[in-house]
CSV table of C-alpha atoms in Angstrom, one decimal:
chain,number,residue,atom,x,y,z
A,1470,MET,CA,14.7,-2.8,-33.3
A,1471,ASP,CA,11.0,-2.5,-32.4
A,1472,VAL,CA,10.6,1.0,-34.0
A,1473,PRO,CA,10.7,1.4,-37.8
A,1474,ILE,CA,13.8,3.3,-39.0
A,1475,VAL,CA,11.7,6.0,-40.7
A,1476,ALA,CA,9.7,6.6,-37.5
A,1477,LEU,CA,12.9,6.9,-35.4
A,1478,HIS,CA,14.4,9.5,-37.7
A,1479,ALA,CA,11.2,11.4,-38.0
A,1480,ALA,CA,10.9,11.6,-34.2
A,1481,VAL,CA,14.5,12.8,-33.9
A,1482,LEU,CA,14.0,15.4,-36.7
A,1483,VAL,CA,10.9,16.9,-35.1
A,1484,ALA,CA,12.4,16.8,-31.6
A,1485,ALA,CA,15.6,18.6,-32.8
A,1486,LEU,CA,13.5,21.1,-34.6
A,1487,LEU,CA,11.5,22.0,-31.5
A,1488,GLN,CA,14.6,22.1,-29.3
A,1489,ALA,CA,16.4,24.4,-31.7
A,1490,ALA,CA,13.4,26.7,-31.8
A,1491,THR,CA,12.4,26.8,-28.2
A,1492,GLY,CA,15.3,25.3,-26.1
A,1493,ILE,CA,13.4,22.3,-24.9
A,1494,GLY,CA,11.5,19.3,-26.4
A,1495,PHE,CA,14.1,16.7,-27.5
A,1496,GLY,CA,13.8,14.4,-24.5
A,1497,LEU,CA,10.0,14.6,-24.5
A,1498,LEU,CA,9.5,13.7,-28.2
A,1499,ALA,CA,12.5,11.6,-29.2
A,1500,GLY,CA,13.3,10.0,-25.8
A,1501,PRO,CA,10.3,7.5,-25.8
A,1502,VAL,CA,10.9,6.5,-29.4
A,1503,ILE,CA,14.6,5.9,-28.8
A,1504,LEU,CA,13.6,3.9,-25.7
A,1505,LEU,CA,11.3,1.7,-27.7
A,1506,ALA,CA,14.1,1.2,-30.3
A,1507,LEU,CA,16.8,0.2,-27.8
A,1508,ASN,CA,14.6,-1.1,-25.0
A,1509,SER,CA,17.2,0.0,-22.5
A,1510,GLY,CA,18.3,2.9,-20.4
A,1511,SER,CA,20.9,3.9,-22.9
A,1512,ALA,CA,18.1,5.8,-24.6
A,1513,ILE,CA,18.6,8.5,-22.0
A,1514,GLN,CA,22.3,8.7,-22.8
A,1515,ILE,CA,21.5,9.2,-26.5
A,1516,SER,CA,19.0,11.9,-25.6
A,1517,MET,CA,21.7,13.6,-23.7
A,1518,MET,CA,24.2,13.3,-26.6
A,1519,MET,CA,21.8,14.7,-29.2
A,1520,SER,CA,20.7,17.6,-26.9
A,1521,LEU,CA,24.3,18.4,-26.4
A,1522,LEU,CA,25.0,18.4,-30.1
A,1523,ILE,CA,22.1,20.8,-30.7
A,1524,ALA,CA,23.2,23.1,-27.9
A,1525,LEU,CA,26.9,23.1,-29.1
A,1526,VAL,CA,25.8,24.0,-32.7
A,1527,LEU,CA,23.5,26.8,-31.6
A,1528,THR,CA,25.3,28.3,-28.6
A,1529,PRO,CA,28.0,30.4,-30.3
A,1530,SER,CA,25.4,32.5,-32.2
A,1531,LEU,CA,23.2,33.0,-29.1
A,1532,LEU,CA,25.7,34.1,-26.4
A,1533,GLY,CA,24.7,37.7,-26.8
A,1534,ASN,CA,21.1,37.0,-25.7
A,1535,VAL,CA,22.1,35.0,-22.6
A,1536,ASP,CA,21.0,36.3,-19.1
A,1537,ARG,CA,24.4,35.8,-17.6
A,1538,THR,CA,23.4,36.6,-14.0
A,1539,LEU,CA,20.6,34.1,-14.1
A,1540,LEU,CA,22.8,31.6,-15.9
A,1541,LYS,CA,25.5,31.8,-13.2
A,1542,ARG,CA,22.9,31.1,-10.5
A,1543,VAL,CA,21.3,28.3,-12.4
A,1544,LEU,CA,24.6,26.6,-13.1
A,1545,LEU,CA,25.6,26.9,-9.4
A,1546,GLY,CA,22.3,25.2,-8.4
A,1547,SER,CA,22.8,22.6,-11.1
A,1548,PHE,CA,26.1,21.5,-9.7
A,1549,ALA,CA,24.3,20.7,-6.5
A,1550,GLY,CA,21.5,19.1,-8.4
A,1551,PHE,CA,23.7,16.7,-10.5
A,1552,PRO,CA,24.8,14.4,-7.7
A,1553,LEU,CA,21.4,14.8,-6.0
A,1554,GLY,CA,19.7,13.5,-9.2
A,1555,ILE,CA,21.9,10.4,-9.2
A,1556,LEU,CA,21.2,9.8,-5.5
A,1557,VAL,CA,17.5,10.2,-5.9
A,1558,PHE,CA,17.5,8.0,-9.0
A,1559,GLN,CA,19.2,5.3,-7.0
A,1560,ALA,CA,17.2,5.7,-3.8
A,1561,ILE,CA,13.6,5.8,-5.1
A,1562,ASP,CA,11.7,3.9,-7.6
A,1563,ILE,CA,12.0,5.2,-11.2
A,1564,LEU,CA,8.2,5.4,-11.5
A,1565,MET,CA,7.9,7.6,-8.4
A,1566,LEU,CA,10.7,9.8,-9.7
A,1567,LYS,CA,8.8,10.3,-13.0
A,1568,LEU,CA,5.6,11.1,-11.1
A,1569,LEU,CA,7.3,13.7,-8.9
A,1570,ALA,CA,9.0,15.2,-11.9
A,1571,GLY,CA,5.7,15.3,-13.8
A,1572,VAL,CA,4.1,17.2,-10.9
A,1573,ALA,CA,7.0,19.6,-10.8
A,1574,VAL,CA,6.8,20.3,-14.6
A,1575,PHE,CA,3.0,20.7,-14.3
A,1576,TYR,CA,3.6,23.4,-11.8
A,1577,MET,CA,6.0,25.1,-14.2
A,1578,PHE,CA,3.4,24.8,-16.9
A,1579,LEU,CA,0.8,26.6,-14.7
A,1580,SER,CA,3.3,29.4,-14.1
A,1581,VAL,CA,4.2,29.9,-17.8
A,1582,ALA,CA,0.6,29.7,-18.9
A,1583,GLY,CA,-0.4,32.4,-16.5
A,1584,LEU,CA,-2.8,30.1,-14.6
A,1585,ILE,CA,-1.0,30.9,-11.3
A,1586,ARG,CA,1.0,34.0,-10.5
A,1587,LEU,CA,4.3,33.7,-8.8
A,1588,PRO,CA,5.8,36.7,-6.9
A,1589,VAL,CA,8.9,38.1,-8.4
A,1590,PRO,CA,10.9,39.4,-5.5
A,1591,GLY,CA,14.1,41.2,-5.7
A,1592,GLY,CA,17.5,40.8,-4.1
A,1593,GLY,CA,18.4,37.7,-2.3
A,1594,ALA,CA,14.9,36.1,-2.7
A,1595,ARG,CA,15.2,36.3,-6.5
A,1596,GLY,CA,18.6,34.7,-6.3
A,1597,THR,CA,17.3,31.9,-4.1
A,1598,ARG,CA,14.6,31.1,-6.6
A,1599,ASP,CA,17.1,31.1,-9.5
A,1600,LEU,CA,19.3,28.7,-7.5
A,1601,GLY,CA,16.2,26.5,-6.8
A,1602,ALA,CA,15.5,26.3,-10.5
A,1603,GLY,CA,19.1,25.3,-11.1
A,1604,ILE,CA,19.0,22.5,-8.5
A,1605,LEU,CA,15.8,21.1,-10.1
A,1606,SER,CA,17.4,21.4,-13.6
A,1607,GLY,CA,20.5,19.5,-12.4
A,1608,LEU,CA,18.4,16.9,-10.7
A,1609,MET,CA,16.2,16.3,-13.8
A,1610,SER,CA,19.3,16.3,-16.0
A,1611,THR,CA,21.1,13.4,-14.4
A,1612,SER,CA,17.9,11.4,-13.6
A,1613,LEU,CA,15.7,12.0,-16.7
A,1614,ALA,CA,17.8,13.9,-19.3
A,1615,MET,CA,15.5,16.9,-19.0
A,1616,PRO,CA,17.4,19.9,-17.7
A,1617,GLY,CA,15.6,22.5,-19.8
A,1618,PRO,CA,12.0,22.8,-18.4
A,1619,ALA,CA,12.9,24.2,-15.0
A,1620,VAL,CA,15.1,26.9,-16.5
A,1621,ALA,CA,12.6,27.8,-19.3
A,1622,ALA,CA,9.7,28.0,-16.8
A,1623,ARG,CA,11.7,30.2,-14.4
A,1624,MET,CA,12.6,32.6,-17.1
A,1625,ALA,CA,9.1,32.7,-18.5
A,1626,ALA,CA,7.8,33.5,-15.0
A,1627,LEU,CA,10.2,36.5,-14.9
A,1628,ALA,CA,8.8,37.7,-18.3
A,1629,HIS,CA,12.1,37.2,-20.2
A,1630,SER,CA,12.0,37.5,-24.0
A,1631,LYS,CA,11.9,34.4,-26.2
A,1632,ASP,CA,15.4,35.1,-27.4
A,1633,ALA,CA,16.8,35.3,-23.9
A,1634,ILE,CA,14.9,32.1,-22.8
A,1635,ARG,CA,16.1,30.1,-25.8
A,1636,ALA,CA,19.7,31.3,-25.5
A,1637,THR,CA,20.0,30.8,-21.8
A,1638,VAL,CA,18.3,27.4,-21.8
A,1639,LEU,CA,20.5,26.1,-24.7
A,1640,VAL,CA,23.7,27.2,-22.9
A,1641,THR,CA,22.4,25.5,-19.8
A,1642,LEU,CA,21.7,22.4,-21.8
A,1643,ALA,CA,25.3,22.4,-23.2
A,1644,LEU,CA,26.9,22.6,-19.9
A,1645,SER,CA,24.4,20.3,-18.1
A,1646,ASN,CA,24.6,17.6,-20.7
A,1647,ILE,CA,28.4,17.5,-20.6
A,1648,ALA,CA,28.2,17.0,-16.8
A,1649,ALA,CA,25.4,14.5,-17.1
A,1650,ILE,CA,27.2,12.4,-19.7
A,1651,ALA,CA,30.3,12.4,-17.5
A,1652,PHE,CA,28.2,11.1,-14.6
A,1653,GLN,CA,26.7,8.4,-16.8
A,1654,ALA,CA,30.1,7.4,-18.2
A,1655,ALA,CA,31.7,7.2,-14.7
A,1656,LEU,CA,28.9,5.5,-12.8
A,1657,VAL,CA,26.9,3.6,-15.4
A,1658,GLY,CA,29.1,3.2,-18.5
A,1659,ILE,CA,28.3,3.9,-22.2
A,1660,ALA,CA,28.0,1.0,-24.5
A,1661,GLN,CA,29.5,0.9,-28.0
A,1662,GLU,CA,26.0,0.3,-29.4
A,1663,THR,CA,24.9,3.6,-27.9
A,1664,LEU,CA,27.7,5.6,-29.5
A,1665,VAL,CA,27.0,4.0,-32.9
A,1666,LEU,CA,23.3,4.8,-32.8
A,1667,ALA,CA,24.1,8.4,-31.6
A,1668,ALA,CA,26.5,8.9,-34.5
A,1669,TRP,CA,23.8,7.4,-36.8
A,1670,LEU,CA,21.2,9.9,-35.6
A,1671,ALA,CA,23.5,12.9,-35.6
A,1672,PRO,CA,22.8,13.9,-39.3
A,1673,THR,CA,19.1,13.8,-38.7
A,1674,THR,CA,19.5,15.9,-35.5
A,1675,LEU,CA,21.5,18.5,-37.4
A,1676,ALA,CA,18.9,18.7,-40.1
A,1677,GLY,CA,16.3,19.4,-37.4
A,1678,VAL,CA,18.5,22.2,-36.0
A,1679,VAL,CA,18.6,23.8,-39.5
A,1680,VAL,CA,14.9,23.8,-39.8
A,1681,GLY,CA,14.4,25.0,-36.2
A,1682,ARG,CA,16.7,28.0,-36.8
A,1683,LEU,CA,14.6,28.9,-39.8
A,1684,ILE,CA,11.2,28.8,-38.1
A,1685,VAL,CA,12.2,30.4,-34.8
A,1686,GLY,CA,11.8,33.8,-36.4
A,1687,TRP,CA,8.2,33.1,-37.2
A,1688,PHE,CA,7.3,33.0,-33.5
A,1689,SER,CA,5.9,36.1,-31.8
A,1690,GLU,CA,6.5,36.5,-28.1
A,1691,ARG,CA,3.0,35.3,-27.5
A,1692,GLY,CA,3.3,32.4,-30.0
A,1693,PHE,CA,6.6,31.3,-28.3
A,1694,ARG,CA,5.0,31.3,-24.9
A,1695,ILE,CA,2.1,29.2,-26.2
A,1696,VAL,CA,4.4,26.7,-27.7
A,1697,LEU,CA,6.5,26.6,-24.6
A,1698,SER,CA,3.4,26.1,-22.5
A,1699,LEU,CA,2.3,23.2,-24.7
A,1700,LEU,CA,5.7,21.5,-24.5
A,1701,LEU,CA,5.7,21.8,-20.7
A,1702,ALA,CA,2.1,20.4,-20.5
A,1703,ALA,CA,3.0,17.5,-22.8
A,1704,THR,CA,6.1,16.8,-20.8
A,1705,SER,CA,4.2,16.7,-17.5
A,1706,LEU,CA,1.4,14.6,-19.0
A,1707,SER,CA,3.9,12.1,-20.5
A,1708,LEU,CA,5.8,11.7,-17.2
A,1709,ILE,CA,2.6,11.4,-15.0
A,1710,VAL,CA,0.8,9.0,-17.4
A,1711,ASN,CA,3.9,6.8,-17.8
A,1712,ALA,CA,4.5,6.7,-14.0
A,1713,LEU,CA,0.8,5.8,-13.2
A,1714,ALA,CA,0.6,3.2,-16.0
A,1715,GLY,CA,3.7,1.5,-14.6
A,1716,MET,CA,2.4,1.6,-11.0
A,1717,LEU,CA,-0.9,0.1,-12.2
A,1718,GLY,CA,0.9,-2.6,-14.2
A,1719,TYR,CA,0.0,-1.3,-17.6
A,1720,ALA,CA,3.6,-0.5,-18.7
């Protein structure tokens, strides 16, 4: 293992804390560290499993805050995005996929940060945009283990409250990761080593969830939006830099 055990657990703890508090962040922070530890694509599978664990623990207490109309549209779009993500993953270079995903997440960051203003139409147009966010979420779920940013950005653009965003994103994560893990198991396979490491990291993940639940009440609506913007910006930067470094032969 190339990563010290303490560093691995620390990364998982902080990532779980952020995901519990905001709805996103685990794949961004813990994913690269787990990848260094395993040096294989099974790191994505572990990120999916840990994100699913977080969502399953938190979802029962959050159901009352879920935007059910938007959730239905997002999930409908996600079911179209799941196989699309697998096809795109197989059809194009992984570095190009990361670059395109990074650009998409950067666009989400601009929207959440208020640097660009998106129209918020009603009726069918609103539903179409929700479906589009779901398709992108499903695509990023099965290809990058990152279903949350698209949904969080869409809800922030619609000026939803922090509780509604966190609840809806975590419910989306629970259902998306179940589907994504099923796709991985059926089409790629899950090694025993992956399951052992996931079980080994589960207690640390749950500890992060406990801390995340404690600190979420400290965020004001403005503070939550700032943290969400920073996470989206960091996700975008991580994907783009990683892709460009690979294309230039530095990674």
